[in-house]
Amino acid sequence: QKEVEQDPGPLSVPEGAIVSLNCTYSNSAFQYFMWYRQYSRKGPELLMYTYSSGNKEDGRFTAQVDKSSKYISLFIRDSQPSDSATYLCAMSSGGYQKVTFGTGTKLQVIP
Amino acid sequence: SAVISQKPSRDICQRGTSLTIQCQVDSQVTMMFWYRQQPGQSLTLIATANQGSEATYESGFVIDKFPISRPNLTFSTLTVSNMSPEDSSIYLCSVEGRGGRDNEQFFGPGTRLTVL
């Protein structure tokens, strides 16, 4: 079993839809959770950073962490064609521990 | 966030040769990281490079194959040695964030390597 599981997609949605991207994990020591957006032929760009359980909102993006279920989500409201990218979840237990990444979900927002 | 550049952005190389990838940051950082990203797979950490010390390699990666230099706080190189087609991948460098948040990392644009 992989430490972090992420559905690779692709996920196609119409413009304006609410998008839900998810990851599950097995390591209960993880407490720092991140979402990266990666456009084609570019490096990953940090979107959201959260610590422990709860929600964090930034504009159209909301990150949600449920440590009891070992489940994290990224919601995108009013999705735009410019949101079309691969979204990577990432997590770590902190300190000098390495970051573990999901395989990424490819999202396409259709105009 | 830091501004990170990598050279080359892409290359096509012959089997058995070596390629050195450069990573330049616009500010001083203690920790730099080198990752490999293969299609359909998650980012895999190759090694962590701290200035003034030997790089720390992850399981499955060895210094003879992926020698790393870290001569100062803004620059690092990764060499992919004696390449084979299995080394075809995107290689990414990243740096720690400066905001004090644990494990926050910022990535360069990547180097797309194809080995024939």
PDB file of C-alpha atoms in Angstrom:
ATOM      1  CA  GLN A   1       0.000   0.000   0.000  1.00  0.00           C
ATOM      2  CA  LYS A   2       1.316   3.431  -0.933  1.00  0.00           C
ATOM      3  CA  GLU A   3       1.738   5.919   1.870  1.00  0.00           C
ATOM      4  CA  VAL A   4      -0.313   8.465  -0.072  1.00  0.00           C
ATOM      5  CA  GLU A   5      -3.052   7.568  -2.530  1.00  0.00           C
ATOM      6  CA  GLN A   6      -4.396  10.007  -5.092  1.00  0.00           C
ATOM      7  CA  ASP A   7      -6.736   9.324  -7.984  1.00  0.00           C
ATOM      8  CA  PRO A   8      -4.813  10.211 -11.170  1.00  0.00           C
ATOM      9  CA  GLY A   9      -7.923  11.247 -13.082  1.00  0.00           C
ATOM     10  CA  PRO A  10      -8.213  12.812 -15.556  1.00  0.00           C
ATOM     11  CA  LEU A  11     -11.093  14.808 -14.140  1.00  0.00           C
ATOM     12  CA  SER A  12     -13.073  16.928 -16.612  1.00  0.00           C
ATOM     13  CA  VAL A  13     -15.534  19.531 -15.378  1.00  0.00           C
ATOM     14  CA  PRO A  14     -17.405  22.424 -17.001  1.00  0.00           C
ATOM     15  CA  GLU A  15     -16.334  25.958 -16.249  1.00  0.00           C
ATOM     16  CA  GLY A  16     -17.925  27.247 -13.067  1.00  0.00           C
ATOM     17  CA  ALA A  17     -18.200  23.835 -11.419  1.00  0.00           C
ATOM     18  CA  ILE A  18     -17.012  23.028  -7.937  1.00  0.00           C
ATOM     19  CA  VAL A  19     -14.066  20.665  -8.051  1.00  0.00           C
ATOM     20  CA  SER A  20     -13.151  18.257  -5.287  1.00  0.00           C
ATOM     21  CA  LEU A  21      -9.693  16.702  -5.260  1.00  0.00           C
ATOM     22  CA  ASN A  22      -8.768  14.154  -2.610  1.00  0.00           C
ATOM     23  CA  CYS A  23      -5.944  12.171  -1.098  1.00  0.00           C
ATOM     24  CA  THR A  24      -5.842   9.440   1.498  1.00  0.00           C
ATOM     25  CA  TYR A  25      -2.819   8.487   3.537  1.00  0.00           C
ATOM     26  CA  SER A  26      -1.734   5.799   5.926  1.00  0.00           C
ATOM     27  CA  ASN A  27       0.912   7.461   8.102  1.00  0.00           C
ATOM     28  CA  SER A  28      -0.757   8.873  11.217  1.00  0.00           C
ATOM     29  CA  ALA A  29       2.368  10.938  11.939  1.00  0.00           C
ATOM     30  CA  PHE A  30       1.650  13.284   9.044  1.00  0.00           C
ATOM     31  CA  GLN A  31       0.610  16.701  10.310  1.00  0.00           C
ATOM     32  CA  TYR A  32       1.654  19.129   7.566  1.00  0.00           C
ATOM     33  CA  PHE A  33      -0.425  18.991   4.416  1.00  0.00           C
ATOM     34  CA  MET A  34       0.135  20.798   1.151  1.00  0.00           C
ATOM     35  CA  TRP A  35      -1.415  21.091  -2.261  1.00  0.00           C
ATOM     36  CA  TYR A  36       0.652  21.928  -5.314  1.00  0.00           C
ATOM     37  CA  ARG A  37      -0.547  22.891  -8.787  1.00  0.00           C
ATOM     38  CA  GLN A  38       1.592  21.868 -11.730  1.00  0.00           C
ATOM     39  CA  TYR A  39       0.980  23.174 -15.202  1.00  0.00           C
ATOM     40  CA  SER A  40       2.261  21.191 -18.143  1.00  0.00           C
ATOM     41  CA  ARG A  41       6.042  21.502 -18.519  1.00  0.00           C
ATOM     42  CA  LYS A  42       6.347  23.588 -15.342  1.00  0.00           C
ATOM     43  CA  GLY A  43       7.459  22.912 -11.790  1.00  0.00           C
ATOM     44  CA  PRO A  44       4.943  22.394  -8.962  1.00  0.00           C
ATOM     45  CA  GLU A  45       3.605  25.602  -7.415  1.00  0.00           C
ATOM     46  CA  LEU A  46       2.561  25.648  -3.763  1.00  0.00           C
ATOM     47  CA  LEU A  47      -1.166  26.422  -3.483  1.00  0.00           C
ATOM     48  CA  MET A  48      -2.186  25.611   0.054  1.00  0.00           C
ATOM     49  CA  TYR A  49      -0.369  24.753   3.267  1.00  0.00           C
ATOM     50  CA  THR A  50      -2.186  23.489   6.327  1.00  0.00           C
ATOM     51  CA  TYR A  51      -1.220  22.142   9.706  1.00  0.00           C
ATOM     52  CA  SER A  52      -3.184  19.412  11.452  1.00  0.00           C
ATOM     53  CA  SER A  53      -6.944  19.063  10.992  1.00  0.00           C
ATOM     54  CA  GLY A  54      -9.385  21.714   9.860  1.00  0.00           C
ATOM     55  CA  ASN A  55     -10.144  23.956   6.931  1.00  0.00           C
ATOM     56  CA  LYS A  56      -8.211  26.715   5.273  1.00  0.00           C
ATOM     57  CA  GLU A  57      -9.584  29.032   2.637  1.00  0.00           C
ATOM     58  CA  ASP A  58      -7.730  31.161   0.110  1.00  0.00           C
ATOM     59  CA  GLY A  59      -9.863  32.797  -2.528  1.00  0.00           C
ATOM     60  CA  ARG A  60     -11.568  30.113  -4.581  1.00  0.00           C
ATOM     61  CA  PHE A  61      -9.532  27.365  -2.925  1.00  0.00           C
ATOM     62  CA  THR A  62     -10.359  25.523   0.295  1.00  0.00           C
ATOM     63  CA  ALA A  63      -8.133  22.877   1.823  1.00  0.00           C
ATOM     64  CA  GLN A  64      -9.668  20.437   4.252  1.00  0.00           C
ATOM     65  CA  VAL A  65      -7.873  17.962   6.499  1.00  0.00           C
ATOM     66  CA  ASP A  66      -9.530  15.140   8.428  1.00  0.00           C
ATOM     67  CA  LYS A  67      -6.793  13.419  10.365  1.00  0.00           C
ATOM     68  CA  SER A  68      -9.193  10.967  11.994  1.00  0.00           C
ATOM     69  CA  SER A  69     -10.031   9.589   8.547  1.00  0.00           C
ATOM     70  CA  LYS A  70      -6.563  10.233   7.096  1.00  0.00           C
ATOM     71  CA  TYR A  71      -8.217  12.126   4.265  1.00  0.00           C
ATOM     72  CA  ILE A  72      -7.465  15.525   2.752  1.00  0.00           C
ATOM     73  CA  SER A  73      -9.335  17.498   0.142  1.00  0.00           C
ATOM     74  CA  LEU A  74      -8.896  20.540  -2.038  1.00  0.00           C
ATOM     75  CA  PHE A  75     -12.031  22.297  -3.234  1.00  0.00           C
ATOM     76  CA  ILE A  76     -11.997  24.747  -6.122  1.00  0.00           C
ATOM     77  CA  ARG A  77     -15.052  26.964  -6.450  1.00  0.00           C
ATOM     78  CA  ASP A  78     -16.118  28.596  -9.715  1.00  0.00           C
ATOM     79  CA  SER A  79     -13.511  26.627 -11.626  1.00  0.00           C
ATOM     80  CA  GLN A  80     -11.839  28.343 -14.562  1.00  0.00           C
ATOM     81  CA  PRO A  81     -10.064  26.988 -17.652  1.00  0.00           C
ATOM     82  CA  SER A  82      -6.870  28.396 -16.135  1.00  0.00           C
ATOM     83  CA  ASP A  83      -7.272  25.888 -13.288  1.00  0.00           C
ATOM     84  CA  SER A  84      -6.558  23.090 -15.758  1.00  0.00           C
ATOM     85  CA  ALA A  85      -3.425  21.475 -14.363  1.00  0.00           C
ATOM     86  CA  THR A  86      -2.235  18.526 -12.319  1.00  0.00           C
ATOM     87  CA  TYR A  87      -2.808  18.872  -8.588  1.00  0.00           C
ATOM     88  CA  LEU A  88      -0.421  17.130  -6.220  1.00  0.00           C
ATOM     89  CA  CYS A  89      -1.086  16.524  -2.563  1.00  0.00           C
ATOM     90  CA  ALA A  90       1.912  16.382  -0.258  1.00  0.00           C
ATOM     91  CA  MET A  91       2.369  15.710   3.419  1.00  0.00           C
ATOM     92  CA  SER A  92       4.977  15.340   6.111  1.00  0.00           C
ATOM     93  CA  SER A  93       5.405  14.735   9.801  1.00  0.00           C
ATOM     94  CA  GLY A  94       7.524  17.857  10.116  1.00  0.00           C
ATOM     95  CA  GLY A  95      11.026  18.605  11.246  1.00  0.00           C
ATOM     96  CA  TYR A  96      13.617  17.088   8.961  1.00  0.00           C
ATOM     97  CA  GLN A  97      11.299  14.352   7.710  1.00  0.00           C
ATOM     98  CA  LYS A  98      10.908  14.210   3.965  1.00  0.00           C
ATOM     99  CA  VAL A  99       7.753  15.249   2.171  1.00  0.00           C
ATOM    100  CA  THR A 100       5.669  12.481   0.599  1.00  0.00           C
ATOM    101  CA  PHE A 101       3.775  13.349  -2.561  1.00  0.00           C
ATOM    102  CA  GLY A 102       0.715  11.876  -4.216  1.00  0.00           C
ATOM    103  CA  THR A 103       0.881  10.954  -7.892  1.00  0.00           C
ATOM    104  CA  GLY A 104      -1.273  13.926  -8.872  1.00  0.00           C
ATOM    105  CA  THR A 105      -4.766  14.375 -10.303  1.00  0.00           C
ATOM    106  CA  LYS A 106      -5.050  15.866 -13.767  1.00  0.00           C
ATOM    107  CA  LEU A 107      -7.876  18.396 -13.961  1.00  0.00           C
ATOM    108  CA  GLN A 108      -9.384  19.824 -17.113  1.00  0.00           C
ATOM    109  CA  VAL A 109     -11.888  22.654 -16.911  1.00  0.00           C
ATOM    110  CA  ILE A 110     -13.904  22.888 -20.108  1.00  0.00           C
ATOM    111  CA  PRO A 111     -14.987  26.406 -21.207  1.00  0.00           C
TER     112      PRO A 111
ATOM    113  CA  SER B   1       8.665  32.501  -2.276  1.00  0.00           C
ATOM    114  CA  ALA B   2      12.099  32.125  -3.834  1.00  0.00           C
ATOM    115  CA  VAL B   3      12.746  32.433  -7.556  1.00  0.00           C
ATOM    116  CA  ILE B   4      14.408  29.265  -8.776  1.00  0.00           C
ATOM    117  CA  SER B   5      15.900  28.614 -12.184  1.00  0.00           C
ATOM    118  CA  GLN B   6      17.243  25.412 -13.703  1.00  0.00           C
ATOM    119  CA  LYS B   7      19.504  24.742 -16.633  1.00  0.00           C
ATOM    120  CA  PRO B   8      19.076  23.114 -19.041  1.00  0.00           C
ATOM    121  CA  SER B   9      15.306  23.147 -19.335  1.00  0.00           C
ATOM    122  CA  ARG B  10      15.459  20.015 -21.456  1.00  0.00           C
ATOM    123  CA  ASP B  11      18.005  17.774 -23.094  1.00  0.00           C
ATOM    124  CA  ILE B  12      18.251  14.649 -25.181  1.00  0.00           C
ATOM    125  CA  CYS B  13      21.284  12.544 -24.335  1.00  0.00           C
ATOM    126  CA  GLN B  14      22.896   9.348 -25.499  1.00  0.00           C
ATOM    127  CA  ARG B  15      23.145   6.249 -23.363  1.00  0.00           C
ATOM    128  CA  GLY B  16      26.346   6.138 -21.308  1.00  0.00           C
ATOM    129  CA  THR B  17      26.895   9.878 -21.148  1.00  0.00           C
ATOM    130  CA  SER B  18      26.427  12.222 -18.185  1.00  0.00           C
ATOM    131  CA  LEU B  19      24.424  15.412 -17.761  1.00  0.00           C
ATOM    132  CA  THR B  20      24.845  18.076 -15.118  1.00  0.00           C
ATOM    133  CA  ILE B  21      21.763  20.045 -14.128  1.00  0.00           C
ATOM    134  CA  GLN B  22      22.149  23.420 -12.461  1.00  0.00           C
ATOM    135  CA  CYS B  23      19.810  24.993  -9.926  1.00  0.00           C
ATOM    136  CA  GLN B  24      20.098  28.680  -9.034  1.00  0.00           C
ATOM    137  CA  VAL B  25      18.105  30.452  -6.313  1.00  0.00           C
ATOM    138  CA  ASP B  26      17.668  34.209  -5.949  1.00  0.00           C
ATOM    139  CA  SER B  27      18.273  34.125  -2.204  1.00  0.00           C
ATOM    140  CA  GLN B  28      20.326  32.177   0.288  1.00  0.00           C
ATOM    141  CA  VAL B  29      18.784  28.936   1.473  1.00  0.00           C
ATOM    142  CA  THR B  30      20.149  26.252   3.748  1.00  0.00           C
ATOM    143  CA  MET B  31      18.399  23.220   2.332  1.00  0.00           C
ATOM    144  CA  MET B  32      18.002  22.312  -1.317  1.00  0.00           C
ATOM    145  CA  PHE B  33      16.383  19.166  -2.598  1.00  0.00           C
ATOM    146  CA  TRP B  34      16.582  17.195  -5.817  1.00  0.00           C
ATOM    147  CA  TYR B  35      13.581  15.208  -7.044  1.00  0.00           C
ATOM    148  CA  ARG B  36      12.752  12.966  -9.957  1.00  0.00           C
ATOM    149  CA  GLN B  37       9.297  12.972 -11.519  1.00  0.00           C
ATOM    150  CA  GLN B  38       8.429  10.120 -13.842  1.00  0.00           C
ATOM    151  CA  PRO B  39       5.138   9.856 -15.752  1.00  0.00           C
ATOM    152  CA  GLY B  40       2.339   8.545 -13.584  1.00  0.00           C
ATOM    153  CA  GLN B  41       4.510   8.494 -10.484  1.00  0.00           C
ATOM    154  CA  SER B  42       4.821  10.771  -7.522  1.00  0.00           C
ATOM    155  CA  LEU B  43       7.781  13.055  -7.002  1.00  0.00           C
ATOM    156  CA  THR B  44      10.627  10.978  -5.649  1.00  0.00           C
ATOM    157  CA  LEU B  45      13.276  12.607  -3.484  1.00  0.00           C
ATOM    158  CA  ILE B  46      16.767  11.805  -4.713  1.00  0.00           C
ATOM    159  CA  ALA B  47      18.794  13.685  -2.132  1.00  0.00           C
ATOM    160  CA  THR B  48      18.958  16.633   0.208  1.00  0.00           C
ATOM    161  CA  ALA B  49      21.845  19.054  -0.279  1.00  0.00           C
ATOM    162  CA  ASN B  50      22.980  21.289   2.543  1.00  0.00           C
ATOM    163  CA  GLN B  51      25.740  23.797   1.947  1.00  0.00           C
ATOM    164  CA  GLY B  52      29.014  22.746   3.478  1.00  0.00           C
ATOM    165  CA  SER B  53      28.176  19.083   3.925  1.00  0.00           C
ATOM    166  CA  GLU B  54      27.788  15.955   1.854  1.00  0.00           C
ATOM    167  CA  ALA B  55      24.404  15.396   0.268  1.00  0.00           C
ATOM    168  CA  THR B  56      22.096  12.905   1.967  1.00  0.00           C
ATOM    169  CA  TYR B  57      20.732  10.331  -0.468  1.00  0.00           C
ATOM    170  CA  GLU B  58      17.432   8.493  -0.226  1.00  0.00           C
ATOM    171  CA  SER B  59      17.134   4.742  -0.482  1.00  0.00           C
ATOM    172  CA  GLY B  60      17.684   3.611  -4.049  1.00  0.00           C
ATOM    173  CA  PHE B  61      19.882   6.549  -5.028  1.00  0.00           C
ATOM    174  CA  VAL B  62      23.678   6.567  -4.775  1.00  0.00           C
ATOM    175  CA  ILE B  63      26.315   9.228  -5.051  1.00  0.00           C
ATOM    176  CA  ASP B  64      28.155   7.507  -7.895  1.00  0.00           C
ATOM    177  CA  LYS B  65      25.063   7.712 -10.073  1.00  0.00           C
ATOM    178  CA  PHE B  66      23.778  11.120  -8.900  1.00  0.00           C
ATOM    179  CA  PRO B  67      26.685  13.211  -7.617  1.00  0.00           C
ATOM    180  CA  ILE B  68      25.573  16.528  -6.159  1.00  0.00           C
ATOM    181  CA  SER B  69      27.489  19.697  -5.488  1.00  0.00           C
ATOM    182  CA  ARG B  70      26.434  22.539  -3.198  1.00  0.00           C
ATOM    183  CA  PRO B  71      29.211  25.123  -3.343  1.00  0.00           C
ATOM    184  CA  ASN B  72      27.226  27.993  -1.799  1.00  0.00           C
ATOM    185  CA  LEU B  73      23.842  28.960  -0.407  1.00  0.00           C
ATOM    186  CA  THR B  74      22.288  29.854  -3.777  1.00  0.00           C
ATOM    187  CA  PHE B  75      23.485  27.127  -6.127  1.00  0.00           C
ATOM    188  CA  SER B  76      23.529  23.362  -6.561  1.00  0.00           C
ATOM    189  CA  THR B  77      24.152  20.862  -9.325  1.00  0.00           C
ATOM    190  CA  LEU B  78      22.929  17.323  -9.887  1.00  0.00           C
ATOM    191  CA  THR B  79      24.759  15.069 -12.303  1.00  0.00           C
ATOM    192  CA  VAL B  80      23.056  12.070 -13.831  1.00  0.00           C
ATOM    193  CA  SER B  81      25.939   9.726 -14.653  1.00  0.00           C
ATOM    194  CA  ASN B  82      26.279   6.895 -17.132  1.00  0.00           C
ATOM    195  CA  MET B  83      22.734   7.433 -18.300  1.00  0.00           C
ATOM    196  CA  SER B  84      20.341   4.788 -19.521  1.00  0.00           C
ATOM    197  CA  PRO B  85      16.829   5.176 -20.972  1.00  0.00           C
ATOM    198  CA  GLU B  86      15.440   4.453 -17.475  1.00  0.00           C
ATOM    199  CA  ASP B  87      16.870   7.805 -16.368  1.00  0.00           C
ATOM    200  CA  SER B  88      14.507   9.638 -18.710  1.00  0.00           C
ATOM    201  CA  SER B  89      12.504  11.805 -16.381  1.00  0.00           C
ATOM    202  CA  ILE B  90      11.889  15.315 -15.167  1.00  0.00           C
ATOM    203  CA  TYR B  91      14.423  16.420 -12.575  1.00  0.00           C
ATOM    204  CA  LEU B  92      13.367  19.135 -10.169  1.00  0.00           C
ATOM    205  CA  CYS B  93      15.210  21.097  -7.564  1.00  0.00           C
ATOM    206  CA  SER B  94      13.397  22.671  -4.656  1.00  0.00           C
ATOM    207  CA  VAL B  95      14.280  24.854  -1.701  1.00  0.00           C
ATOM    208  CA  GLU B  96      12.866  25.231   1.758  1.00  0.00           C
ATOM    209  CA  GLY B  97      10.482  28.093   2.384  1.00  0.00           C
ATOM    210  CA  ARG B  98      11.663  31.101   4.356  1.00  0.00           C
ATOM    211  CA  GLY B  99       8.468  31.603   6.307  1.00  0.00           C
ATOM    212  CA  GLY B 100       9.351  29.156   9.060  1.00  0.00           C
ATOM    213  CA  ARG B 101       6.714  26.631   8.012  1.00  0.00           C
ATOM    214  CA  ASP B 102       7.857  23.046   8.364  1.00  0.00           C
ATOM    215  CA  ASN B 103       8.513  21.214   5.100  1.00  0.00           C
ATOM    216  CA  GLU B 104       7.298  24.058   2.920  1.00  0.00           C
ATOM    217  CA  GLN B 105       9.122  23.771  -0.393  1.00  0.00           C
ATOM    218  CA  PHE B 106       9.271  25.759  -3.595  1.00  0.00           C
ATOM    219  CA  PHE B 107      10.200  24.156  -6.859  1.00  0.00           C
ATOM    220  CA  GLY B 108      12.174  25.116  -9.910  1.00  0.00           C
ATOM    221  CA  PRO B 109      10.739  24.680 -13.415  1.00  0.00           C
ATOM    222  CA  GLY B 110      12.372  21.292 -13.920  1.00  0.00           C
ATOM    223  CA  THR B 111      14.741  19.722 -16.437  1.00  0.00           C
ATOM    224  CA  ARG B 112      13.173  17.305 -18.891  1.00  0.00           C
ATOM    225  CA  LEU B 113      15.702  14.610 -19.732  1.00  0.00           C
ATOM    226  CA  THR B 114      15.350  12.060 -22.500  1.00  0.00           C
ATOM    227  CA  VAL B 115      17.970   9.323 -22.815  1.00  0.00           C
ATOM    228  CA  LEU B 116      18.167   7.449 -26.111  1.00  0.00           C
TER     229      LEU B 116
END
